Tab-separated table of C-alpha atoms in Angstrom:
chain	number	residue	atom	x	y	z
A	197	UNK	CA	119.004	-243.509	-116.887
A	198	UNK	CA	117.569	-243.282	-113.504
A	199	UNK	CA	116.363	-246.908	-112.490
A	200	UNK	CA	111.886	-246.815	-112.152
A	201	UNK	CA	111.414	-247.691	-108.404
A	202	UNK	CA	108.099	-249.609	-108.128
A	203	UNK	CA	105.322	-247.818	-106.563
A	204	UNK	CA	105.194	-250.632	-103.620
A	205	UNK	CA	108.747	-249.741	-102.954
A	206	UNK	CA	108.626	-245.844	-103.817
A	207	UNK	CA	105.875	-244.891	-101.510
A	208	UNK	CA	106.642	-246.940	-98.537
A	209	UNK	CA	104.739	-245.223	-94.956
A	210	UNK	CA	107.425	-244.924	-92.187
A	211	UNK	CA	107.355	-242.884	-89.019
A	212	UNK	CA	108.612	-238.705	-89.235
A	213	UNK	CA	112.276	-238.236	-88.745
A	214	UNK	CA	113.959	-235.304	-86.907
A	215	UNK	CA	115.484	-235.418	-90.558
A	216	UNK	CA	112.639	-234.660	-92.417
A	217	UNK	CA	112.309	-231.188	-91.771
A	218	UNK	CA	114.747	-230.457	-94.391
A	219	UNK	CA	112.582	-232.464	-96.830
A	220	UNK	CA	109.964	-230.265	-96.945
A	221	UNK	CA	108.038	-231.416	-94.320
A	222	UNK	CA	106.713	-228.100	-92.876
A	223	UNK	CA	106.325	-227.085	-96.461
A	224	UNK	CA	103.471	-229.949	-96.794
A	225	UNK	CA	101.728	-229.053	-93.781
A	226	UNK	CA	102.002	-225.627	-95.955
A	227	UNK	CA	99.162	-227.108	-97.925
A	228	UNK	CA	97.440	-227.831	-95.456
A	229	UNK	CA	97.036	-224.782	-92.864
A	230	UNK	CA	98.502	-221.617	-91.872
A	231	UNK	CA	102.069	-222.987	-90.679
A	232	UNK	CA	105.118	-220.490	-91.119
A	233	UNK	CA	108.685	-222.109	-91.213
A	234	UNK	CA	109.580	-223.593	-87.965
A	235	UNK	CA	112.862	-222.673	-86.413
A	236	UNK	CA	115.365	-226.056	-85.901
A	237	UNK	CA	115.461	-225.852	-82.093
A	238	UNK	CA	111.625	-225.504	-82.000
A	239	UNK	CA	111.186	-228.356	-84.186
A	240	UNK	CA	113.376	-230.408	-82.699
A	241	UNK	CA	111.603	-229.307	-79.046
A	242	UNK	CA	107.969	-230.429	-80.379
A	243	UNK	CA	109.586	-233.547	-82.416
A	244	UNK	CA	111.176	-234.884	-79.088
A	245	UNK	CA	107.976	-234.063	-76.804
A	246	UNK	CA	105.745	-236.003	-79.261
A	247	UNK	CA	107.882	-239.033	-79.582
A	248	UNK	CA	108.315	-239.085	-75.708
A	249	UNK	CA	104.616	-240.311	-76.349
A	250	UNK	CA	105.798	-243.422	-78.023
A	251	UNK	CA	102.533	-245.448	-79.676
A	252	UNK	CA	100.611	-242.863	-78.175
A	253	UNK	CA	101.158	-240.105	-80.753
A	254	UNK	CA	102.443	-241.141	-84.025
A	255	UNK	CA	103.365	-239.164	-87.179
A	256	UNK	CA	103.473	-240.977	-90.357
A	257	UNK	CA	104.919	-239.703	-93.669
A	258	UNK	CA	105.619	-241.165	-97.100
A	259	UNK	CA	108.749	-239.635	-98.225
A	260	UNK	CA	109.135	-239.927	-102.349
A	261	UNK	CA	112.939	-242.419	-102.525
A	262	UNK	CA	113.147	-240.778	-106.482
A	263	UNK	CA	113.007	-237.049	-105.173
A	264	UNK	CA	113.918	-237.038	-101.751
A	265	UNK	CA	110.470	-235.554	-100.452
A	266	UNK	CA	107.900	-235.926	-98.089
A	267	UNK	CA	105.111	-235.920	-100.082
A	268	UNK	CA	102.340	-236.974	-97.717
A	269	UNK	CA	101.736	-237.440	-94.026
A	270	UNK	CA	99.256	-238.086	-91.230
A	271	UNK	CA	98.974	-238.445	-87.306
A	272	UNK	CA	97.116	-240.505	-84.906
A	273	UNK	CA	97.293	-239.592	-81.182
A	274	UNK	CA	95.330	-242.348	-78.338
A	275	UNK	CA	93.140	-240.615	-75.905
A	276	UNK	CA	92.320	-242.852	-72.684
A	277	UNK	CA	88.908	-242.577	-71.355
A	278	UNK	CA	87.512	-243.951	-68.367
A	279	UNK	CA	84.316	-244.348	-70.665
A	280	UNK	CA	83.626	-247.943	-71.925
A	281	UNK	CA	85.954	-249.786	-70.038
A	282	UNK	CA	88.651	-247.356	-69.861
A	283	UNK	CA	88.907	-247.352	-73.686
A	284	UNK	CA	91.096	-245.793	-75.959
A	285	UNK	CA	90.216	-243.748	-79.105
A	286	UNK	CA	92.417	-243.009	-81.648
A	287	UNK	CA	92.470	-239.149	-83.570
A	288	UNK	CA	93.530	-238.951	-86.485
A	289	UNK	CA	94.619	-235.328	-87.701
A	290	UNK	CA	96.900	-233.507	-90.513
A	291	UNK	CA	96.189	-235.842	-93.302
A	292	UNK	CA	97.844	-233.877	-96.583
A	293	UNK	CA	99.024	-235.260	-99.807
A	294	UNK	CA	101.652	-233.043	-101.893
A	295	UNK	CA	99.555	-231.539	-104.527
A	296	UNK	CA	102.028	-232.962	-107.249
A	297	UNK	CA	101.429	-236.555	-106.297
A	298	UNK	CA	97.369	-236.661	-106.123
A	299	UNK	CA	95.846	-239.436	-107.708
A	300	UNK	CA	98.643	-242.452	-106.343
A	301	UNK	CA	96.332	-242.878	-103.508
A	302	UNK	CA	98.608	-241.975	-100.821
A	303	UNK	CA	96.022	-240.260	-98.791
A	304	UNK	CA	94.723	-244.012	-98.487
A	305	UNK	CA	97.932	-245.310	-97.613
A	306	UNK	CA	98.275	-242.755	-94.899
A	307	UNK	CA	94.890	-242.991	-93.080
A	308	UNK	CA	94.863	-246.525	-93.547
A	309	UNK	CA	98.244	-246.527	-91.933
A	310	UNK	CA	96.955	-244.576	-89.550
A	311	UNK	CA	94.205	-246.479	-88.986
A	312	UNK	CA	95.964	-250.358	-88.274
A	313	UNK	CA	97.879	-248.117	-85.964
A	314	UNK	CA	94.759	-247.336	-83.871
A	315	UNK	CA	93.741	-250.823	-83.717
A	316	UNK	CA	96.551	-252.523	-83.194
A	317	UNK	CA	97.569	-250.400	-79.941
A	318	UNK	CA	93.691	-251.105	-78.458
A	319	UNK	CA	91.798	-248.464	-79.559
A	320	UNK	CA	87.805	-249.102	-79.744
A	321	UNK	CA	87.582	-246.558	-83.024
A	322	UNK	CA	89.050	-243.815	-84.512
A	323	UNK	CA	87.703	-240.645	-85.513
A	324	UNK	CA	88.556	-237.593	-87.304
A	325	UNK	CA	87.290	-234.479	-88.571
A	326	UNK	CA	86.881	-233.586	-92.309
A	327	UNK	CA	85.410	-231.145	-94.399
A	328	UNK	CA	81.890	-231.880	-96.509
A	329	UNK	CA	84.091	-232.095	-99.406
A	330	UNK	CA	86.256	-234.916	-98.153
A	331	UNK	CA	83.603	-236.909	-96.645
A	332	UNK	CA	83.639	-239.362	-99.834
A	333	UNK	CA	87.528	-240.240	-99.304
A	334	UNK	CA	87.162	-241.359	-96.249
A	335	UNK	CA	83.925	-243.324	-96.647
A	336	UNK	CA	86.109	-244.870	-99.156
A	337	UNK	CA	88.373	-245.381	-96.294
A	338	UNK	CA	86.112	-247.172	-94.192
A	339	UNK	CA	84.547	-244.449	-92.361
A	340	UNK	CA	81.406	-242.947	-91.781
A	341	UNK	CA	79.429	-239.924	-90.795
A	342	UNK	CA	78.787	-239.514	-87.044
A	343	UNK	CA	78.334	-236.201	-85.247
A	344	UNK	CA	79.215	-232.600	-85.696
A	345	UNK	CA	82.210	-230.637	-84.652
A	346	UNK	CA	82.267	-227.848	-82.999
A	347	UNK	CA	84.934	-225.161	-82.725
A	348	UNK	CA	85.679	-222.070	-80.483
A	349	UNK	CA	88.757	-220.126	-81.756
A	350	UNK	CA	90.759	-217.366	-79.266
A	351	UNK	CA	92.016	-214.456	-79.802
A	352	UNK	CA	95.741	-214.816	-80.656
B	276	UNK	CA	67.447	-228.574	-40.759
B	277	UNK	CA	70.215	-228.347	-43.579
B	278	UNK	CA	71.459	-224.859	-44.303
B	279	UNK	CA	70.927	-223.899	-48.036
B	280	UNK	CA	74.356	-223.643	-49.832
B	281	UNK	CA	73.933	-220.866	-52.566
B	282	UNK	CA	74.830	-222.092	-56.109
B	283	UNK	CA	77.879	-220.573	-56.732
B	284	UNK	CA	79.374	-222.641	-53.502
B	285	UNK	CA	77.607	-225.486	-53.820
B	286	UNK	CA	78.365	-225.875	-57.598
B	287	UNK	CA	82.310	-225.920	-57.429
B	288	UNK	CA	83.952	-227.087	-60.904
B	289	UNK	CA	87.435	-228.921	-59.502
B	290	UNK	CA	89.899	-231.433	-61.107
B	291	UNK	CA	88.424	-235.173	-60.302
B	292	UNK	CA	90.395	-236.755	-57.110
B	293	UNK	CA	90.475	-240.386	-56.884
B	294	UNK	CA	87.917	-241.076	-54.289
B	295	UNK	CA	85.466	-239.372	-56.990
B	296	UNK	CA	85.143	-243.193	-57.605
B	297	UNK	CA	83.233	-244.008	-54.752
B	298	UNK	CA	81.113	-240.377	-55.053
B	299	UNK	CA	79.578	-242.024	-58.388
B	300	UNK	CA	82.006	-240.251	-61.473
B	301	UNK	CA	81.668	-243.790	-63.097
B	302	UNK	CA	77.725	-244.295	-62.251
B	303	UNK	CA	77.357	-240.705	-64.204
B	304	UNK	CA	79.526	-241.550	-66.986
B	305	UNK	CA	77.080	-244.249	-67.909
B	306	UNK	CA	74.789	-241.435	-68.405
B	307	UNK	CA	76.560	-240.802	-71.399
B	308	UNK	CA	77.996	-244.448	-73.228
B	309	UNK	CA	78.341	-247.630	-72.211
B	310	UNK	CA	80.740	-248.251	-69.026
B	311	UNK	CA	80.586	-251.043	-66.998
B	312	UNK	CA	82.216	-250.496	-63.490
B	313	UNK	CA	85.600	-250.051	-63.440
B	314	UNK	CA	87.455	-251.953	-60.837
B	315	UNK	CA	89.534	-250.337	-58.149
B	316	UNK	CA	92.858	-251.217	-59.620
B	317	UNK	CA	92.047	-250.199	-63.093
B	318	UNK	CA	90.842	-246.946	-62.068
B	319	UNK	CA	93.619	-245.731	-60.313
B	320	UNK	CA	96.379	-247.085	-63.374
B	321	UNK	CA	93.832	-244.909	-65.744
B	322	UNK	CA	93.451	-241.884	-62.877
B	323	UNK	CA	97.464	-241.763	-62.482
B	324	UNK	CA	98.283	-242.153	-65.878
B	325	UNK	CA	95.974	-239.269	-67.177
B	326	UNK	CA	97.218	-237.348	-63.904
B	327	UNK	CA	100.719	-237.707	-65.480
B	328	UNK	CA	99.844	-236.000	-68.107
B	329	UNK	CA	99.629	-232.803	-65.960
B	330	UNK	CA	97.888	-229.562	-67.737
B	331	UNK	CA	97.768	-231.543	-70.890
B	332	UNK	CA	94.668	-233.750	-69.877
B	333	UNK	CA	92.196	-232.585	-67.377
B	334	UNK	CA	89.115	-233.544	-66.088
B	335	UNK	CA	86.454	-231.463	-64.388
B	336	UNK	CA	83.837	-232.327	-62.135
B	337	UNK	CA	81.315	-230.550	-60.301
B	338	UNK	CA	80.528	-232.363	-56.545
B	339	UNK	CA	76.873	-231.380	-55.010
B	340	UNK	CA	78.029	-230.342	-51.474
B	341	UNK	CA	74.565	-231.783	-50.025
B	342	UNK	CA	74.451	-234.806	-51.629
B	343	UNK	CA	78.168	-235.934	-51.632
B	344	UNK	CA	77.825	-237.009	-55.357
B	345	UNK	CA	79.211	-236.133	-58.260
B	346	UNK	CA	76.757	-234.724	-60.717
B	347	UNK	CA	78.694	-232.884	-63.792
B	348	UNK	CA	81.902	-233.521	-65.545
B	349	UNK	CA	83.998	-233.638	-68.572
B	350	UNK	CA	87.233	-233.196	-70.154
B	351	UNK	CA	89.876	-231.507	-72.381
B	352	UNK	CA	93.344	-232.835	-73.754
B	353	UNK	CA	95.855	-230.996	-75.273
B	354	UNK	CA	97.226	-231.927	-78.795
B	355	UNK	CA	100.836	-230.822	-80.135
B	356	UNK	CA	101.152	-229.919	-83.536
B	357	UNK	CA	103.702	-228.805	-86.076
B	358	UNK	CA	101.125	-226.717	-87.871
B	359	UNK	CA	100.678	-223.603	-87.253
B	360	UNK	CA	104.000	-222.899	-85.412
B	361	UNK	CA	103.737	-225.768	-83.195
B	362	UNK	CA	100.398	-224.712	-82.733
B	363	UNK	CA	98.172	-226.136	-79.392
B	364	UNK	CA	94.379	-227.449	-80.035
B	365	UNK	CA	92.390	-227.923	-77.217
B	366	UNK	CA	89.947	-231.160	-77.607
B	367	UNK	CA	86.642	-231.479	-75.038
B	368	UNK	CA	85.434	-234.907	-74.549
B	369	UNK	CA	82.943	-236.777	-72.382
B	370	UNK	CA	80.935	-233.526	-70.912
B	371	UNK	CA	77.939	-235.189	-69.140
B	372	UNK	CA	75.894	-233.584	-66.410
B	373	UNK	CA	73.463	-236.113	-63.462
B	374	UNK	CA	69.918	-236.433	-65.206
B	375	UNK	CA	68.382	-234.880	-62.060
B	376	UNK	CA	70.339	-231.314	-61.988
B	377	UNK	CA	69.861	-230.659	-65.346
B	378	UNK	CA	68.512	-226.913	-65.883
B	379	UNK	CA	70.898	-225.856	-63.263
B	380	UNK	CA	73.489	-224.459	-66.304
B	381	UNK	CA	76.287	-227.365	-64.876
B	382	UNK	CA	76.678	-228.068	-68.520
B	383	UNK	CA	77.941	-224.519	-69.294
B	384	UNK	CA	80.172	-224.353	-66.202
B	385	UNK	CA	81.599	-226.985	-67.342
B	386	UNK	CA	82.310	-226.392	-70.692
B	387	UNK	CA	83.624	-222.979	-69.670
B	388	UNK	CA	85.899	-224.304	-67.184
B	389	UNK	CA	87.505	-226.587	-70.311
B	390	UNK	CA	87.403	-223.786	-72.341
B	391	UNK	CA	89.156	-221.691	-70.267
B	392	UNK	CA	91.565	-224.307	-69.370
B	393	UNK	CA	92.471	-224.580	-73.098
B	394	UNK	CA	92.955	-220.680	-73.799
B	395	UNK	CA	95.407	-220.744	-70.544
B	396	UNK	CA	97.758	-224.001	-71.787
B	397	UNK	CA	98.190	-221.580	-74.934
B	398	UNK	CA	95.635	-223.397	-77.318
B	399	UNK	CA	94.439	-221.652	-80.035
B	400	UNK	CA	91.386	-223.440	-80.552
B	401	UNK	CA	89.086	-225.637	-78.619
B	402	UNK	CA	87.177	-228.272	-80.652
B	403	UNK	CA	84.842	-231.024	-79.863
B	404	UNK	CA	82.171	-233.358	-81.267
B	405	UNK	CA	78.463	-232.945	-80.699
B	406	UNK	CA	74.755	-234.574	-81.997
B	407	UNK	CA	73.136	-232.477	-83.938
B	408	UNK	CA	70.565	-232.476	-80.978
B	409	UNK	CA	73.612	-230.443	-78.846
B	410	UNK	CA	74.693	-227.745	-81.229
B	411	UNK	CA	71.809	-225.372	-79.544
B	412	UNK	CA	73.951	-225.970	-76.411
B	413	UNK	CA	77.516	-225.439	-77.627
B	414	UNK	CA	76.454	-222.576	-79.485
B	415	UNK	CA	75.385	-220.828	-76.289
B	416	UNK	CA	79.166	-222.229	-74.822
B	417	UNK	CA	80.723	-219.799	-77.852
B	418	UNK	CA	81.231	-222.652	-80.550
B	419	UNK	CA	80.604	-222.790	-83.572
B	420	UNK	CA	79.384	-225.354	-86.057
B	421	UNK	CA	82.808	-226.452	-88.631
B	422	UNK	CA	83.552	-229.981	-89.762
B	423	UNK	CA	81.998	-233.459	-89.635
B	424	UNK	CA	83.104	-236.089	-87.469
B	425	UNK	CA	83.650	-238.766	-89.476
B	426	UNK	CA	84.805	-242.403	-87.379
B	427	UNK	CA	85.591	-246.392	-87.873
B	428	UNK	CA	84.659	-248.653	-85.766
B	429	UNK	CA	86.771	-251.796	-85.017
B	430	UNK	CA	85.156	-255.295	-84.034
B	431	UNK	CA	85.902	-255.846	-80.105
């Protein structure tokens, strides 16, 4: 009988792993947006260039130790201003929680992750965009409304 | 007596150089938030570390020929994703033009100028966050109303 890991332990937030590509972690973005697989020498390409950012762009997953999954994830890039001081602000983007494991309040772990992240490398806040229908998660995550976003898309 | 400059010349978008310090880039930038001057040293660690960042984080300013100041500006970074095939997203920030040449469409050169920069790095969107009081503009600029913003603040 397979031993029952504790949730502390089971869904522990680390940082992504070149490794994790072949634990489904393009398939989770899947859920989130348009996103084809990714050939290996591409994702290794974009995996390296991001991590060359150290702190400054950080990719967080939660990978499931019973199934051997990634079933949620989350980034948080800095952007330096001169604004304020020459602040930082953190963005937070690709939140997604495998649909099979809604409800264990991973999302929170993420963003939250996510979040002490931002803080602790200086930033002054952190934003994000959301749609109407997630507004009450993160107000539940300590954020609030602000302004509007706006979007041009181009031709591809 | 001063020879009239026609518009197009005398309203040039071009990257910001570091002696846009002393031309008043930081004076307008309190136009927009807080931002105490920024001394010397500081300025230059932030200009060449943003500068590093080559096509990936520019900002724009337009310069008024006659009056040696700097009177528009604002900026766009480029975030890497996984999603969507290692997909680019373009992200405007800080777009503020001099209280006394508004009407003069600066804002929209601007924004243009980041916009095009964006669609040329390969992005295949360009986003940004706006008042409700600015959608009017941006909707002129091509953009289109999507998400809300939603942010945290963190005690300084």
């Amino acid at each position: 009988m397979q031993k029952e890991i504790p949730g502390e332990e089971r869904f522990k937030v680390r940082r992504l792993e070149i490794s994790d590509k072949s634990k489904g972690f393009i398939e989770l973005l899947q859920q989130l947006s348009v996103c084809d697989s990714v050939p290996e020498e591409e994702f290794r390409t974009r995996f390296e260039e991001l991590k060359s950012h150290g702190d400054d762009h950080v990719i967080c997953v939660i990978e499931d130790d019973q199934s051997g999954k990634i079933i949620a994830t989350g980034s948080v890039f800095v952007e330096k201003k001169f604004l304020r001081n020459c602040a930082k602000v953190g963005h937070i983007e690709d939140v997604v929680v495998d649909s099979s494991a809604r409800g264990l309040k991973l999302g929170q772990k993420i963003v939250s992750s996510l979040t002490d992240h931002a803080r602790c490398v200086g930033c002054y806040k952190v934003i994000l965009d959301c749609s109407v229908d997630n507004i009450g998660f993160y107000e539940k995550c300590g954020f609030k409304q602000k302004e509007i976003q706006m979007a041009r898309y181009f031709d591809q």
